[in-house]
mmCIF file of C-alpha atoms in Angstrom:
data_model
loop_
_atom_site.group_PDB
_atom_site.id
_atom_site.type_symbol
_atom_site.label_atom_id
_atom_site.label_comp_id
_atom_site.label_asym_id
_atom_site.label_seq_id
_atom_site.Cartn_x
_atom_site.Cartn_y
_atom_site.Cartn_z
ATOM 1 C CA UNK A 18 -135.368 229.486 25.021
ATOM 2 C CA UNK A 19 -134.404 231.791 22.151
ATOM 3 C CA UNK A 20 -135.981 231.732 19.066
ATOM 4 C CA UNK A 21 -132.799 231.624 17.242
ATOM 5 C CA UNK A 22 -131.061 228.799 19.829
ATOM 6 C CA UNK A 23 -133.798 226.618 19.394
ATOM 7 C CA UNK A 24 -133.566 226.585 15.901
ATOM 8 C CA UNK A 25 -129.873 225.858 16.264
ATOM 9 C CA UNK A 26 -129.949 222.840 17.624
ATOM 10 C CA UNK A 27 -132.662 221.485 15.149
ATOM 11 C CA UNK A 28 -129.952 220.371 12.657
ATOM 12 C CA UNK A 29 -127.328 218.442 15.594
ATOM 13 C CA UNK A 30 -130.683 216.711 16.982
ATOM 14 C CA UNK A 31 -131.934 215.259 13.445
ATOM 15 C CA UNK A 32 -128.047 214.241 12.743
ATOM 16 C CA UNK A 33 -128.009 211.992 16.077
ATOM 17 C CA UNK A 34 -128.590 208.159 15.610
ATOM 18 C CA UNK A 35 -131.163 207.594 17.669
ATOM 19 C CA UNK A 36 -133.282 210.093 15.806
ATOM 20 C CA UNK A 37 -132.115 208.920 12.275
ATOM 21 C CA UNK A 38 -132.773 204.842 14.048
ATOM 22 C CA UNK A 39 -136.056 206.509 14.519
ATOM 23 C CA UNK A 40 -136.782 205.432 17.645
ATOM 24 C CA UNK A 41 -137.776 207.689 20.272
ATOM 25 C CA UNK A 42 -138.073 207.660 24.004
ATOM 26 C CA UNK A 43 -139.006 204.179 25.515
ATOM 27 C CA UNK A 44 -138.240 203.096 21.961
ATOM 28 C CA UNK A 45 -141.465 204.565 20.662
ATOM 29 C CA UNK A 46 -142.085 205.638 17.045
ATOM 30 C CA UNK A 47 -139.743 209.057 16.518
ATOM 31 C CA UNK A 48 -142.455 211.700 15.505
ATOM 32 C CA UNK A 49 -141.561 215.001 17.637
ATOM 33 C CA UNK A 50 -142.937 218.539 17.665
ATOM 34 C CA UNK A 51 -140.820 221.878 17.022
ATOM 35 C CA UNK A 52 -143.232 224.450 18.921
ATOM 36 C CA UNK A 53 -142.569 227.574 18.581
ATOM 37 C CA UNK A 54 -144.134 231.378 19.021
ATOM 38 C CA UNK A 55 -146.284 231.601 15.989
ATOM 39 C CA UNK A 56 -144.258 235.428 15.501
ATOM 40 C CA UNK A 57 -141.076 233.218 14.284
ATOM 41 C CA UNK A 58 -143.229 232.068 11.686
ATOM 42 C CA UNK A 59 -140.678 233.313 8.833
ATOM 43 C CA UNK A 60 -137.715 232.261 10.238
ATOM 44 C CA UNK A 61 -138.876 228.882 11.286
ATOM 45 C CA UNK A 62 -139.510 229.058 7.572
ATOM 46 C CA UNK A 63 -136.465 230.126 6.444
ATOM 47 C CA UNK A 64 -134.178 227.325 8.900
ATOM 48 C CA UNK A 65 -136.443 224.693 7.751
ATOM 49 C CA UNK A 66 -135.680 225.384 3.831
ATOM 50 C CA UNK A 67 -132.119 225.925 4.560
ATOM 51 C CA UNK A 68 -131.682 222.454 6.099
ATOM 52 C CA UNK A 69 -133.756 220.802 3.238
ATOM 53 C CA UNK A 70 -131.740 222.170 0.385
ATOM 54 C CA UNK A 71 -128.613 221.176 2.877
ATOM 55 C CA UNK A 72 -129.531 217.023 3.385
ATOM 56 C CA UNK A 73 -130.867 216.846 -0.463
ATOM 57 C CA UNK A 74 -131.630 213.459 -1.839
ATOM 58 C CA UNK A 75 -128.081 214.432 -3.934
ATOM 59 C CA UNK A 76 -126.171 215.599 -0.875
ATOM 60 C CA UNK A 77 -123.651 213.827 1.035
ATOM 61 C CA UNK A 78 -125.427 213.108 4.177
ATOM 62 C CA UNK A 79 -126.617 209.572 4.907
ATOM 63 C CA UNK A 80 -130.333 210.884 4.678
ATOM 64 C CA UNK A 81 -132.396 213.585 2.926
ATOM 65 C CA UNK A 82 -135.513 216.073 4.589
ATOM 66 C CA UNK A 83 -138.328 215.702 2.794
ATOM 67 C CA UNK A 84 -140.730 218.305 3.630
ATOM 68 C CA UNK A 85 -144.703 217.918 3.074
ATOM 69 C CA UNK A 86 -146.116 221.827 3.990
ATOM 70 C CA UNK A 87 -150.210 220.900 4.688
ATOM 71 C CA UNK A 88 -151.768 223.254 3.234
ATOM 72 C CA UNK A 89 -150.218 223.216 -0.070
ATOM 73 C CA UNK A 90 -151.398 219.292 -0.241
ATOM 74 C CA UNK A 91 -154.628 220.086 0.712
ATOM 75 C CA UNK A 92 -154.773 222.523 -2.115
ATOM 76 C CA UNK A 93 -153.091 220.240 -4.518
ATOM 77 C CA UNK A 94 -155.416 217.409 -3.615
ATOM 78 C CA UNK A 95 -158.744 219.973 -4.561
ATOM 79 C CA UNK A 96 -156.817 220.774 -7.573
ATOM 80 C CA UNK A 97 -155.947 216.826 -8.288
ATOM 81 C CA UNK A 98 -159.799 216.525 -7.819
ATOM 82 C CA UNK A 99 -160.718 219.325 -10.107
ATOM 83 C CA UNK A 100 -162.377 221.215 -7.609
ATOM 84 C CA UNK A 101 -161.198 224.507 -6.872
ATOM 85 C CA UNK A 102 -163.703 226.514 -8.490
ATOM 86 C CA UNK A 103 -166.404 224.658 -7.046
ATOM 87 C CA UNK A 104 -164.818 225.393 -3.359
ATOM 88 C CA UNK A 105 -164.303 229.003 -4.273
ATOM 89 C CA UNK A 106 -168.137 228.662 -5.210
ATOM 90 C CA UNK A 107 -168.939 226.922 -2.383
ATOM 91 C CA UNK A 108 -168.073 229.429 -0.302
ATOM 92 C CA UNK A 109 -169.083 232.193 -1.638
ATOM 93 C CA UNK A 110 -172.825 231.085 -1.922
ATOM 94 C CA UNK A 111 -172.888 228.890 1.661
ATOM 95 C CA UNK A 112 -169.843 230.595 3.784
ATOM 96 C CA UNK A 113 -166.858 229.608 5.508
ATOM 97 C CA UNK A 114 -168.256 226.487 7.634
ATOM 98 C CA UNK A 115 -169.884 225.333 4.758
ATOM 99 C CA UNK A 116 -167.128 225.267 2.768
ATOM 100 C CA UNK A 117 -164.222 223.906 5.682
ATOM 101 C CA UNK A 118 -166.916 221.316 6.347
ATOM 102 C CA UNK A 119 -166.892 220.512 2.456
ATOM 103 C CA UNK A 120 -163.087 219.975 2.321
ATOM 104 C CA UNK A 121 -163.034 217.871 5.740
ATOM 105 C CA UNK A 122 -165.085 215.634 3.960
ATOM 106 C CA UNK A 123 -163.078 215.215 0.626
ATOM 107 C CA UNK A 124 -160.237 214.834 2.167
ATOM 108 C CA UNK A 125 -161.573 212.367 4.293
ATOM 109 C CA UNK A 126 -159.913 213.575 7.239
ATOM 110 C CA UNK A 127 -161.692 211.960 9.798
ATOM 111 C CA UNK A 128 -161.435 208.366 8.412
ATOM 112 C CA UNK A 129 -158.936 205.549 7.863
ATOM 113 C CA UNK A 130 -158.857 206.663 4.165
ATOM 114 C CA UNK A 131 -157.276 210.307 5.290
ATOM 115 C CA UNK A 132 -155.668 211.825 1.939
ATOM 116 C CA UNK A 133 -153.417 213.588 3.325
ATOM 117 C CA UNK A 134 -151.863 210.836 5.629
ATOM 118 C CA UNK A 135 -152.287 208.712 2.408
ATOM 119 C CA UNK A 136 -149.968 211.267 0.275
ATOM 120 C CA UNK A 137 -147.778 211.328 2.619
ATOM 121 C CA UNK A 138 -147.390 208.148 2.599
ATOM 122 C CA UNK A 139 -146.755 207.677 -1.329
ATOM 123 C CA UNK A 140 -144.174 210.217 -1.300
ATOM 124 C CA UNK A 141 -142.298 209.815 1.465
ATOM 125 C CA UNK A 142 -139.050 207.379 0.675
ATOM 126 C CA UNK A 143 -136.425 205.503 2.894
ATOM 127 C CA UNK A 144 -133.418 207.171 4.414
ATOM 128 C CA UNK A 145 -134.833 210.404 5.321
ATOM 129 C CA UNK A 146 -136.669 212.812 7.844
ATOM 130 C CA UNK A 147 -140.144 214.031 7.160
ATOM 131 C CA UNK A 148 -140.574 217.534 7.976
ATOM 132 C CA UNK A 149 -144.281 218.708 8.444
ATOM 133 C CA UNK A 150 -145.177 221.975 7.872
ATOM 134 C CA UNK A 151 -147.814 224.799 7.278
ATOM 135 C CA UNK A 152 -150.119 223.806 10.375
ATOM 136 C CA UNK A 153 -150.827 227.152 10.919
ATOM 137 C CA UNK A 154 -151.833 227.983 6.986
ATOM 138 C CA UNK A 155 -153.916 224.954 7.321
ATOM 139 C CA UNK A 156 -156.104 225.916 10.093
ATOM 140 C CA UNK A 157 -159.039 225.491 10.636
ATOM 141 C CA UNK A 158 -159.391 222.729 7.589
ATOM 142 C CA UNK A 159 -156.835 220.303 9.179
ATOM 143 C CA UNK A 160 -156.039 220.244 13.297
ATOM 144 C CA UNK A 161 -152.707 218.813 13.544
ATOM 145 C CA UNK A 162 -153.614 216.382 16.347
ATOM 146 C CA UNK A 163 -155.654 214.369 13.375
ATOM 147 C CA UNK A 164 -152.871 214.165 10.982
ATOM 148 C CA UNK A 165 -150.252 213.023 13.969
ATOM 149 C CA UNK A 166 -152.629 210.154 15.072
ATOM 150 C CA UNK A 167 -153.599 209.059 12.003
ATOM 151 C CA UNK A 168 -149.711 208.946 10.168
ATOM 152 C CA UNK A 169 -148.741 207.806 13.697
ATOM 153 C CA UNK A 170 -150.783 204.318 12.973
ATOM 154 C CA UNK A 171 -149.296 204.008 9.458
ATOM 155 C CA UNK A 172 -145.649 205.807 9.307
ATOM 156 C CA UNK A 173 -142.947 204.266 11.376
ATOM 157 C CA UNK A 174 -139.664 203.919 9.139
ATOM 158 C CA UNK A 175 -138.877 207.697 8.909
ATOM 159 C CA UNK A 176 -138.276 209.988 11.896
ATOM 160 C CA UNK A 177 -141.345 212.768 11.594
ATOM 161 C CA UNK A 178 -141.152 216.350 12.925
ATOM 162 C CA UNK A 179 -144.036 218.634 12.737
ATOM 163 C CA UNK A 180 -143.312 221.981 12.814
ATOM 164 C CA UNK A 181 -145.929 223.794 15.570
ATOM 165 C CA UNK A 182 -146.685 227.434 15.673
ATOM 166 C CA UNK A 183 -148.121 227.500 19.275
ATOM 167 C CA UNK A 184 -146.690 225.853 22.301
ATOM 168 C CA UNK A 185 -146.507 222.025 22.917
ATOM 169 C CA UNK A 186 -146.489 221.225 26.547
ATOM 170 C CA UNK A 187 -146.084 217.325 25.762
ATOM 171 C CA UNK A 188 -149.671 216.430 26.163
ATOM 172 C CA UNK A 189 -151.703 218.956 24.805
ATOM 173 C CA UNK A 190 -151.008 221.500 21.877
ATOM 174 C CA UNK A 191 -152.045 225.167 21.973
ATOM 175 C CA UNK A 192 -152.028 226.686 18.185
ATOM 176 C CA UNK A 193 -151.264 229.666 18.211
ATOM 177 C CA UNK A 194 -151.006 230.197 21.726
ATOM 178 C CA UNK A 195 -154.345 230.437 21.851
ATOM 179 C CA UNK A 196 -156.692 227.822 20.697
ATOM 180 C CA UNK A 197 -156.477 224.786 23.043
ATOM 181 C CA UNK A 198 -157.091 220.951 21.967
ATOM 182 C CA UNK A 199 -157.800 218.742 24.446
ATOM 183 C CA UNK A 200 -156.579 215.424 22.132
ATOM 184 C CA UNK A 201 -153.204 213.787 23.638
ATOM 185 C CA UNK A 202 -150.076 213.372 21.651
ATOM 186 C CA UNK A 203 -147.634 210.593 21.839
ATOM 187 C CA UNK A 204 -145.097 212.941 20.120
ATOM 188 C CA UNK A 205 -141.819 214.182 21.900
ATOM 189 C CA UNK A 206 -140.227 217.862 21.901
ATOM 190 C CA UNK A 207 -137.642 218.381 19.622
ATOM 191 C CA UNK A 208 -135.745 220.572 21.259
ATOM 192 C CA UNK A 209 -136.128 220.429 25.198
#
């Protein structure tokens, strides 16, 4: 489908009452993946800040977006924790791996403690649609699958989308269109 027909229909899906009920197929949690062709990257962008300035918490529509882009909480939570010199430090003297394995490991990302499910979590408020973004920005600190099953457990009153640069074939998710994961996803296509 075209790049700008898929993004489209974005705004009639999220308006429909079965997303806003979140409940997806089967009656399943309503988290859903907008995959797209990582080149689209600034429009995707562009759609996705339009529609969150349109359904405002002071707007007229029944709910608001609330958007949480990745990277920019991972990089808030080192500069919460004070440490954004050391990482820059880190990684200069010890290297990239060094340095992603470092950040894993503050933001407990591969625990039930998971900061960035847990800020989510604090700041995300009734009546609205979460919008996750900058997955690809993100990489390789945080894989998406590990944020989706982890706020999948813990987030079920909101409808969440995650916005994926790569393709999403409903099981697996290739970022990019190139690097494979092999975890499965309980997540539905936004747009079909």
């Amino acid at each position: 489908m075209n790049i700008d027909l898929k993004l489209s229909k974005i705004e009639s899906k999220i308006k429909e009452p079965a997303f806003l009920e979140n409940k997806g197929l089967s009656n399943e949690v309503g988290y859903y993946i907008f995959d797209y062709d990582p080149k689209y990257e600034l429009k995707v962008r562009n759609e996705v800040s339009r529609l969150k300035n349109k359904y405002s918490f002071d707007s007229k529509y029944p709910f608001s977006i609330v958007e949480f882009d990745l990277y920019e909480i991972i990089i808030e939570i080192i500069k919460d924790e004070e440490l954004l010199f050391e990482v820059f430090s880190l990684e200069q003297e010890e290297g990239l791996n060094e340095t992603i394995d470092a950040i894993i490991d503050l933001l407990q990302l591969n625990s039930e403690d998971n900061l960035i499910v847990n800020y989510i979590l604090d700041k995300t408020p009734n009546n609205c649609v979460v919008f996750l973004t900058g997955v690809g920005k993100a990489y390789p600190i945080l894989r998406s699958h590990n944020v989706l099953n982890n706020l999948h457990q813990k987030l079920d009153k909101v409808p969440v989308v995650l916005f994926f640069p790569g393709k999403y074939s409903g099981t697996d998710l290739v970022l990019f269109n190139t690097i494979e994961s092999v975890n499965y996803y309980r997540a539905f296509p936004l747009i079909l």
